[in-house]
Each structure stands twice: as C-alpha cells, then as structure tokens.
Amino acid sequence: CSICTIINEISKSHKNEAIEYFYKNISSLLRLKKILVVAAGNEGHSLGGKEDLDTILLSNIISKLPPELRKYIVYVGATQSIKGQEVIDSRYSNNAGEFNTQFILAPSGFSVYSPQKKRQTKPHGTSCSAPVITGLLTRALLANPHLTSEDAIQLLFQTANKSNLLSTGTAGLNKEIYGHGVVDARRYLQAAHTLNQSRQQHRDPQD
C-alpha cells in the first residue's frame, strides 16, 4: 500500500544542508510512487511565488522536482465554515498559487480534549487539514487494492466540491486560489470503490 506522509515547514537553520537532505529523501519516496501529503502552510500567501519560495524551504524543494514526481504530491489548504459552507480560510491558509494542479482544501477545525487545559479545544491550520486528506487517501487505498497512487490522487481531485468556491466576476473556479476545490469525502470514497470494482471485474472475469 502507498504511504501517505505529512510534511510541514522545514526549519530554516542549516538551510543548504536541509534542502539537500530533504530533496534526496523526498525524491526517493516519490520514485517509489508513495503519496506525499503536504500542509500548505499558514502564512496567507500563494504557493510557489517568490514570497513562498523565500520563506518555506519545502516549497523550494518541491519546485525543483521533475513533473513525473510532483504528481504524487498533494498540497492541502484549510477551510472555515461560513453559513454552513466550507470556504478557504483567508485568515491564514496559503492558497494554491503555482501548485494549483496538486492543491485541495479540507476542513481544519475539530474538537479534541486537552488534558492540560481539562477542556475541549479546537485547533486550526493547514496542519489540521492535511491529516484529513491523509486519512482519506489511506482508507481509499487500503479498501481498494486495485487502485494505484495516481488513481487515488486523481479521484480525490475529480470529486472535490467546487460549487461553493466560484469567484465573483468569473465564470468558474479560481484555481490559483482554490486548486481543485474542497474535498468531498463521501463522493471520493464512493468513486474509489466503483473504480476498484471495475478494475477487479476486468482482471477476474467470471466464466
């Protein structure tokens, strides 16, 4: 099974050594067709732009990867709920920018119990959104053995919800902000199951 890995911002200490080390290891991971799930970051700017590449070493590393390896990367931005609809959280989440072909949005706020504070807390940020995507990809691949890593990623993007993200004055989705839209877990897992069944029938035809 493909392994979904979450990576956030890399420390800027020892920058050159960090870039070399992570480039080598990320490249090795992707050549094995493993999926890399990346929290987009919480700086409030566009991925792949000068501001991003100057501040986030991970983006700098990924921008140097060849296209055949980048297709196994999923960037995850954060949404917030406004009047019952999930929209990009403009308070902090980085938007798709130049990585829009590999970008999806997921909810970031969920309640967890904090033993220290002895109450429920609700953390936010793209680090909370990325595990949502990692979990869905993992479930899809484990439950549907005839799917490839590419299948899992493409279905994730194809089934994303775009209906609530139309930009004012445009005819369609602004991909440089929203990428493929907001993840639709139910639709995604159903699509993964359907494709897996189709593959199984073709490989194991009944007499």
PDB file of C-alpha atoms in Angstrom:
ATOM      1  CA  CYS A   1       0.000   0.000   0.000  1.00  0.00           C
ATOM      2  CA  SER A   2       1.193   3.520  -0.720  1.00  0.00           C
ATOM      3  CA  ILE A   3       2.132   5.505   2.364  1.00  0.00           C
ATOM      4  CA  CYS A   4       0.755   8.996   2.841  1.00  0.00           C
ATOM      5  CA  THR A   5       3.234  11.257   4.574  1.00  0.00           C
ATOM      6  CA  ILE A   6       2.596  14.670   6.110  1.00  0.00           C
ATOM      7  CA  ILE A   7       5.353  17.247   5.980  1.00  0.00           C
ATOM      8  CA  ASN A   8       5.087  20.802   7.256  1.00  0.00           C
ATOM      9  CA  GLU A   9       7.523  23.704   7.166  1.00  0.00           C
ATOM     10  CA  ILE A  10      11.189  22.713   7.355  1.00  0.00           C
ATOM     11  CA  SER A  11      13.393  24.643   9.731  1.00  0.00           C
ATOM     12  CA  LYS A  12      15.490  27.349   8.094  1.00  0.00           C
ATOM     13  CA  SER A  13      18.511  26.533  10.242  1.00  0.00           C
ATOM     14  CA  HIS A  14      21.277  24.951   8.139  1.00  0.00           C
ATOM     15  CA  LYS A  15      19.262  25.811   5.019  1.00  0.00           C
ATOM     16  CA  ASN A  16      21.538  24.343   2.343  1.00  0.00           C
ATOM     17  CA  GLU A  17      22.021  21.072   4.213  1.00  0.00           C
ATOM     18  CA  ALA A  18      18.285  20.810   4.815  1.00  0.00           C
ATOM     19  CA  ILE A  19      17.456  21.333   1.132  1.00  0.00           C
ATOM     20  CA  GLU A  20      19.941  18.681   0.014  1.00  0.00           C
ATOM     21  CA  TYR A  21      18.831  16.173   2.641  1.00  0.00           C
ATOM     22  CA  PHE A  22      15.094  16.559   2.088  1.00  0.00           C
ATOM     23  CA  TYR A  23      15.362  16.736  -1.703  1.00  0.00           C
ATOM     24  CA  LYS A  24      17.156  13.408  -1.727  1.00  0.00           C
ATOM     25  CA  ASN A  25      14.699  11.732   0.629  1.00  0.00           C
ATOM     26  CA  ILE A  26      11.549  13.207  -0.926  1.00  0.00           C
ATOM     27  CA  SER A  27      12.756  12.169  -4.384  1.00  0.00           C
ATOM     28  CA  SER A  28      13.380   8.616  -3.169  1.00  0.00           C
ATOM     29  CA  LEU A  29       9.911   8.453  -1.623  1.00  0.00           C
ATOM     30  CA  LEU A  30       8.159   9.688  -4.756  1.00  0.00           C
ATOM     31  CA  ARG A  31      10.097   7.360  -7.071  1.00  0.00           C
ATOM     32  CA  LEU A  32       8.511   4.503  -5.123  1.00  0.00           C
ATOM     33  CA  LYS A  33       5.121   6.011  -6.060  1.00  0.00           C
ATOM     34  CA  LYS A  34       4.344   6.914  -2.468  1.00  0.00           C
ATOM     35  CA  ILE A  35       1.990   9.822  -1.862  1.00  0.00           C
ATOM     36  CA  LEU A  36       3.307  12.914  -0.114  1.00  0.00           C
ATOM     37  CA  VAL A  37       0.636  14.981   1.641  1.00  0.00           C
ATOM     38  CA  VAL A  38       1.862  18.488   2.422  1.00  0.00           C
ATOM     39  CA  ALA A  39       0.246  21.048   4.713  1.00  0.00           C
ATOM     40  CA  ALA A  40       0.170  24.202   2.575  1.00  0.00           C
ATOM     41  CA  GLY A  41       1.231  26.487   5.402  1.00  0.00           C
ATOM     42  CA  ASN A  42      -0.344  29.354   7.327  1.00  0.00           C
ATOM     43  CA  GLU A  43       1.424  32.444   6.029  1.00  0.00           C
ATOM     44  CA  GLY A  44      -1.529  33.702   3.978  1.00  0.00           C
ATOM     45  CA  HIS A  45       0.225  33.892   0.605  1.00  0.00           C
ATOM     46  CA  SER A  46       0.339  31.986  -2.702  1.00  0.00           C
ATOM     47  CA  LEU A  47       2.324  28.763  -3.003  1.00  0.00           C
ATOM     48  CA  GLY A  48       5.231  28.811  -5.424  1.00  0.00           C
ATOM     49  CA  GLY A  49       5.534  32.599  -5.513  1.00  0.00           C
ATOM     50  CA  LYS A  50       8.682  34.478  -4.543  1.00  0.00           C
ATOM     51  CA  GLU A  51       7.466  35.134  -1.009  1.00  0.00           C
ATOM     52  CA  ASP A  52       6.701  31.447  -0.546  1.00  0.00           C
ATOM     53  CA  LEU A  53       9.948  30.122  -2.013  1.00  0.00           C
ATOM     54  CA  ASP A  54      11.957  32.576   0.080  1.00  0.00           C
ATOM     55  CA  THR A  55      10.320  31.526   3.360  1.00  0.00           C
ATOM     56  CA  ILE A  56       9.202  27.892   3.044  1.00  0.00           C
ATOM     57  CA  LEU A  57      12.045  25.511   2.293  1.00  0.00           C
ATOM     58  CA  LEU A  58       9.683  22.651   1.477  1.00  0.00           C
ATOM     59  CA  SER A  59       8.106  24.627  -1.366  1.00  0.00           C
ATOM     60  CA  ASN A  60      11.596  25.464  -2.603  1.00  0.00           C
ATOM     61  CA  ILE A  61      12.494  21.782  -2.652  1.00  0.00           C
ATOM     62  CA  ILE A  62       9.270  20.643  -4.348  1.00  0.00           C
ATOM     63  CA  SER A  63       9.590  23.326  -7.043  1.00  0.00           C
ATOM     64  CA  LYS A  64      12.848  21.641  -8.130  1.00  0.00           C
ATOM     65  CA  LEU A  65      11.321  18.178  -8.542  1.00  0.00           C
ATOM     66  CA  PRO A  66      10.614  16.852 -12.070  1.00  0.00           C
ATOM     67  CA  PRO A  67       6.924  16.717 -13.144  1.00  0.00           C
ATOM     68  CA  GLU A  68       6.827  12.907 -13.088  1.00  0.00           C
ATOM     69  CA  LEU A  69       7.480  13.014  -9.324  1.00  0.00           C
ATOM     70  CA  ARG A  70       5.333  16.041  -8.444  1.00  0.00           C
ATOM     71  CA  LYS A  71       2.175  14.182  -9.478  1.00  0.00           C
ATOM     72  CA  TYR A  72       2.424  12.150  -6.261  1.00  0.00           C
ATOM     73  CA  ILE A  73       2.251  15.283  -4.077  1.00  0.00           C
ATOM     74  CA  VAL A  74      -0.972  16.673  -2.610  1.00  0.00           C
ATOM     75  CA  TYR A  75      -0.922  20.176  -1.136  1.00  0.00           C
ATOM     76  CA  VAL A  76      -3.668  20.808   1.427  1.00  0.00           C
ATOM     77  CA  GLY A  77      -5.127  24.207   2.318  1.00  0.00           C
ATOM     78  CA  ALA A  78      -7.529  24.945   5.171  1.00  0.00           C
ATOM     79  CA  THR A  79     -11.199  25.911   5.055  1.00  0.00           C
ATOM     80  CA  GLN A  80     -13.528  27.570   7.512  1.00  0.00           C
ATOM     81  CA  SER A  81     -17.282  27.107   7.779  1.00  0.00           C
ATOM     82  CA  ILE A  82     -19.346  30.196   6.906  1.00  0.00           C
ATOM     83  CA  LYS A  83     -23.129  29.841   6.962  1.00  0.00           C
ATOM     84  CA  GLY A  84     -22.831  26.099   6.564  1.00  0.00           C
ATOM     85  CA  GLN A  85     -20.419  26.240   3.623  1.00  0.00           C
ATOM     86  CA  GLU A  86     -16.706  25.423   3.601  1.00  0.00           C
ATOM     87  CA  VAL A  87     -14.594  28.209   2.066  1.00  0.00           C
ATOM     88  CA  ILE A  88     -10.851  28.856   2.137  1.00  0.00           C
ATOM     89  CA  ASP A  89      -9.738  30.314   5.451  1.00  0.00           C
ATOM     90  CA  SER A  90      -8.302  33.625   4.286  1.00  0.00           C
ATOM     91  CA  ARG A  91      -7.159  34.456   7.825  1.00  0.00           C
ATOM     92  CA  TYR A  92      -4.087  32.292   7.425  1.00  0.00           C
ATOM     93  CA  SER A  93      -4.214  29.436   4.876  1.00  0.00           C
ATOM     94  CA  ASN A  94      -1.868  29.697   1.920  1.00  0.00           C
ATOM     95  CA  ASN A  95      -3.685  29.417  -1.389  1.00  0.00           C
ATOM     96  CA  ALA A  96      -2.889  27.194  -4.371  1.00  0.00           C
ATOM     97  CA  GLY A  97      -0.733  29.569  -6.404  1.00  0.00           C
ATOM     98  CA  GLU A  98       1.631  27.844  -8.822  1.00  0.00           C
ATOM     99  CA  PHE A  99       0.913  24.447  -7.245  1.00  0.00           C
ATOM    100  CA  ASN A 100      -2.792  24.615  -8.150  1.00  0.00           C
ATOM    101  CA  THR A 101      -2.786  21.328 -10.105  1.00  0.00           C
ATOM    102  CA  GLN A 102      -1.941  19.444  -6.879  1.00  0.00           C
ATOM    103  CA  PHE A 103      -3.914  21.536  -4.365  1.00  0.00           C
ATOM    104  CA  ILE A 104      -7.090  20.710  -2.450  1.00  0.00           C
ATOM    105  CA  LEU A 105      -8.878  22.201   0.551  1.00  0.00           C
ATOM    106  CA  ALA A 106     -10.040  20.418   3.702  1.00  0.00           C
ATOM    107  CA  PRO A 107     -11.669  21.471   6.996  1.00  0.00           C
ATOM    108  CA  SER A 108      -9.192  22.410   9.709  1.00  0.00           C
ATOM    109  CA  GLY A 109     -11.170  22.835  12.914  1.00  0.00           C
ATOM    110  CA  PHE A 110     -12.068  19.851  15.051  1.00  0.00           C
ATOM    111  CA  SER A 111     -12.596  19.436  18.771  1.00  0.00           C
ATOM    112  CA  VAL A 112     -10.085  17.476  20.831  1.00  0.00           C
ATOM    113  CA  TYR A 113      -9.783  17.073  24.590  1.00  0.00           C
ATOM    114  CA  SER A 114      -6.784  18.769  26.181  1.00  0.00           C
ATOM    115  CA  PRO A 115      -5.699  17.071  29.451  1.00  0.00           C
ATOM    116  CA  GLN A 116      -3.609  20.124  30.386  1.00  0.00           C
ATOM    117  CA  LYS A 117      -6.493  22.566  29.963  1.00  0.00           C
ATOM    118  CA  LYS A 118      -9.090  19.984  31.066  1.00  0.00           C
ATOM    119  CA  ARG A 119     -11.483  21.041  28.338  1.00  0.00           C
ATOM    120  CA  GLN A 120     -12.236  20.677  24.638  1.00  0.00           C
ATOM    121  CA  THR A 121     -10.035  22.740  22.337  1.00  0.00           C
ATOM    122  CA  LYS A 122     -10.384  23.412  18.637  1.00  0.00           C
ATOM    123  CA  PRO A 123      -7.018  23.735  16.843  1.00  0.00           C
ATOM    124  CA  HIS A 124      -6.874  25.277  13.389  1.00  0.00           C
ATOM    125  CA  GLY A 125      -4.435  25.459  10.495  1.00  0.00           C
ATOM    126  CA  THR A 126      -3.315  23.506   7.481  1.00  0.00           C
ATOM    127  CA  SER A 127      -1.537  21.046   9.790  1.00  0.00           C
ATOM    128  CA  CYS A 128      -5.030  20.051  10.943  1.00  0.00           C
ATOM    129  CA  SER A 129      -6.341  19.868   7.361  1.00  0.00           C
ATOM    130  CA  ALA A 130      -3.594  17.641   5.977  1.00  0.00           C
ATOM    131  CA  PRO A 131      -4.431  14.625   8.206  1.00  0.00           C
ATOM    132  CA  VAL A 132      -7.998  14.681   6.818  1.00  0.00           C
ATOM    133  CA  ILE A 133      -6.615  14.090   3.317  1.00  0.00           C
ATOM    134  CA  THR A 134      -4.036  11.574   4.530  1.00  0.00           C
ATOM    135  CA  GLY A 135      -6.760   9.547   6.216  1.00  0.00           C
ATOM    136  CA  LEU A 136      -8.993   9.549   3.151  1.00  0.00           C
ATOM    137  CA  LEU A 137      -6.189   8.527   0.803  1.00  0.00           C
ATOM    138  CA  THR A 138      -5.107   5.759   3.156  1.00  0.00           C
ATOM    139  CA  ARG A 139      -8.639   4.432   3.524  1.00  0.00           C
ATOM    140  CA  ALA A 140      -9.213   4.510  -0.238  1.00  0.00           C
ATOM    141  CA  LEU A 141      -6.010   2.597  -0.989  1.00  0.00           C
ATOM    142  CA  LEU A 142      -6.371   0.020   1.779  1.00  0.00           C
ATOM    143  CA  ALA A 143     -10.008  -0.729   0.962  1.00  0.00           C
ATOM    144  CA  ASN A 144      -9.475  -0.787  -2.803  1.00  0.00           C
ATOM    145  CA  PRO A 145      -6.358  -2.812  -3.673  1.00  0.00           C
ATOM    146  CA  HIS A 146      -6.775  -2.387  -7.438  1.00  0.00           C
ATOM    147  CA  LEU A 147      -6.218   1.379  -7.225  1.00  0.00           C
ATOM    148  CA  THR A 148      -2.816   2.954  -7.840  1.00  0.00           C
ATOM    149  CA  SER A 149      -1.418   6.017  -6.103  1.00  0.00           C
ATOM    150  CA  GLU A 150      -2.222   8.054  -9.213  1.00  0.00           C
ATOM    151  CA  ASP A 151      -5.808   6.760  -9.186  1.00  0.00           C
ATOM    152  CA  ALA A 152      -6.244   7.767  -5.555  1.00  0.00           C
ATOM    153  CA  ILE A 153      -4.961  11.288  -6.147  1.00  0.00           C
ATOM    154  CA  GLN A 154      -6.857  11.933  -9.368  1.00  0.00           C
ATOM    155  CA  LEU A 155     -10.146  10.725  -7.898  1.00  0.00           C
ATOM    156  CA  LEU A 156      -9.565  12.985  -4.895  1.00  0.00           C
ATOM    157  CA  PHE A 157      -9.262  15.989  -7.205  1.00  0.00           C
ATOM    158  CA  GLN A 158     -12.057  14.969  -9.581  1.00  0.00           C
ATOM    159  CA  THR A 159     -14.613  14.517  -6.807  1.00  0.00           C
ATOM    160  CA  ALA A 160     -13.798  17.740  -4.936  1.00  0.00           C
ATOM    161  CA  ASN A 161     -16.646  20.185  -4.319  1.00  0.00           C
ATOM    162  CA  LYS A 162     -16.293  23.301  -6.473  1.00  0.00           C
ATOM    163  CA  SER A 163     -19.841  24.648  -6.257  1.00  0.00           C
ATOM    164  CA  ASN A 164     -19.296  26.982  -3.277  1.00  0.00           C
ATOM    165  CA  LEU A 165     -15.996  28.418  -4.464  1.00  0.00           C
ATOM    166  CA  LEU A 166     -16.888  30.428  -7.555  1.00  0.00           C
ATOM    167  CA  SER A 167     -15.053  33.739  -7.523  1.00  0.00           C
ATOM    168  CA  THR A 168     -17.012  36.933  -8.035  1.00  0.00           C
ATOM    169  CA  GLY A 169     -16.971  38.089 -11.636  1.00  0.00           C
ATOM    170  CA  THR A 170     -15.544  34.874 -13.078  1.00  0.00           C
ATOM    171  CA  ALA A 171     -17.172  32.042 -14.969  1.00  0.00           C
ATOM    172  CA  GLY A 172     -15.618  29.258 -12.934  1.00  0.00           C
ATOM    173  CA  LEU A 173     -13.336  28.169 -10.145  1.00  0.00           C
ATOM    174  CA  ASN A 174     -10.274  30.321  -9.490  1.00  0.00           C
ATOM    175  CA  LYS A 175      -7.735  27.505  -9.462  1.00  0.00           C
ATOM    176  CA  GLU A 176      -4.869  29.735  -8.356  1.00  0.00           C
ATOM    177  CA  ILE A 177      -6.710  30.252  -5.075  1.00  0.00           C
ATOM    178  CA  TYR A 178      -8.736  27.074  -4.563  1.00  0.00           C
ATOM    179  CA  GLY A 179      -6.904  24.465  -6.631  1.00  0.00           C
ATOM    180  CA  HIS A 180      -9.398  21.633  -7.202  1.00  0.00           C
ATOM    181  CA  GLY A 181     -11.826  22.799  -4.500  1.00  0.00           C
ATOM    182  CA  VAL A 182     -12.960  21.326  -1.162  1.00  0.00           C
ATOM    183  CA  VAL A 183     -12.619  17.599  -0.510  1.00  0.00           C
ATOM    184  CA  ASP A 184     -15.870  15.621  -0.657  1.00  0.00           C
ATOM    185  CA  ALA A 185     -15.159  12.521   1.451  1.00  0.00           C
ATOM    186  CA  ARG A 186     -18.355  10.602   0.699  1.00  0.00           C
ATOM    187  CA  ARG A 187     -18.165  11.190  -3.047  1.00  0.00           C
ATOM    188  CA  TYR A 188     -14.462  10.345  -3.095  1.00  0.00           C
ATOM    189  CA  LEU A 189     -14.752   7.022  -1.289  1.00  0.00           C
ATOM    190  CA  GLN A 190     -17.715   6.003  -3.437  1.00  0.00           C
ATOM    191  CA  ALA A 191     -15.755   6.791  -6.603  1.00  0.00           C
ATOM    192  CA  ALA A 192     -12.751   4.827  -5.325  1.00  0.00           C
ATOM    193  CA  HIS A 193     -14.969   1.816  -4.588  1.00  0.00           C
ATOM    194  CA  THR A 194     -16.600   1.985  -8.026  1.00  0.00           C
ATOM    195  CA  LEU A 195     -13.275   2.164  -9.876  1.00  0.00           C
ATOM    196  CA  ASN A 196     -11.850  -0.676  -7.803  1.00  0.00           C
ATOM    197  CA  GLN A 197     -14.838  -2.894  -8.633  1.00  0.00           C
ATOM    198  CA  SER A 198     -14.458  -2.109 -12.320  1.00  0.00           C
ATOM    199  CA  ARG A 199     -10.763  -2.995 -12.255  1.00  0.00           C
ATOM    200  CA  GLN A 200     -11.475  -6.215 -10.375  1.00  0.00           C
ATOM    201  CA  GLN A 201     -14.084  -7.313 -12.903  1.00  0.00           C
ATOM    202  CA  HIS A 202     -11.700  -6.743 -15.798  1.00  0.00           C
ATOM    203  CA  ARG A 203      -8.916  -8.674 -14.106  1.00  0.00           C
ATOM    204  CA  ASP A 204     -11.076 -11.510 -12.815  1.00  0.00           C
ATOM    205  CA  PRO A 205     -13.755 -12.117 -15.476  1.00  0.00           C
ATOM    206  CA  GLN A 206     -16.376 -14.632 -14.492  1.00  0.00           C
ATOM    207  CA  ASP A 207     -16.845 -17.712 -16.636  1.00  0.00           C
TER     208      ASP A 207
END
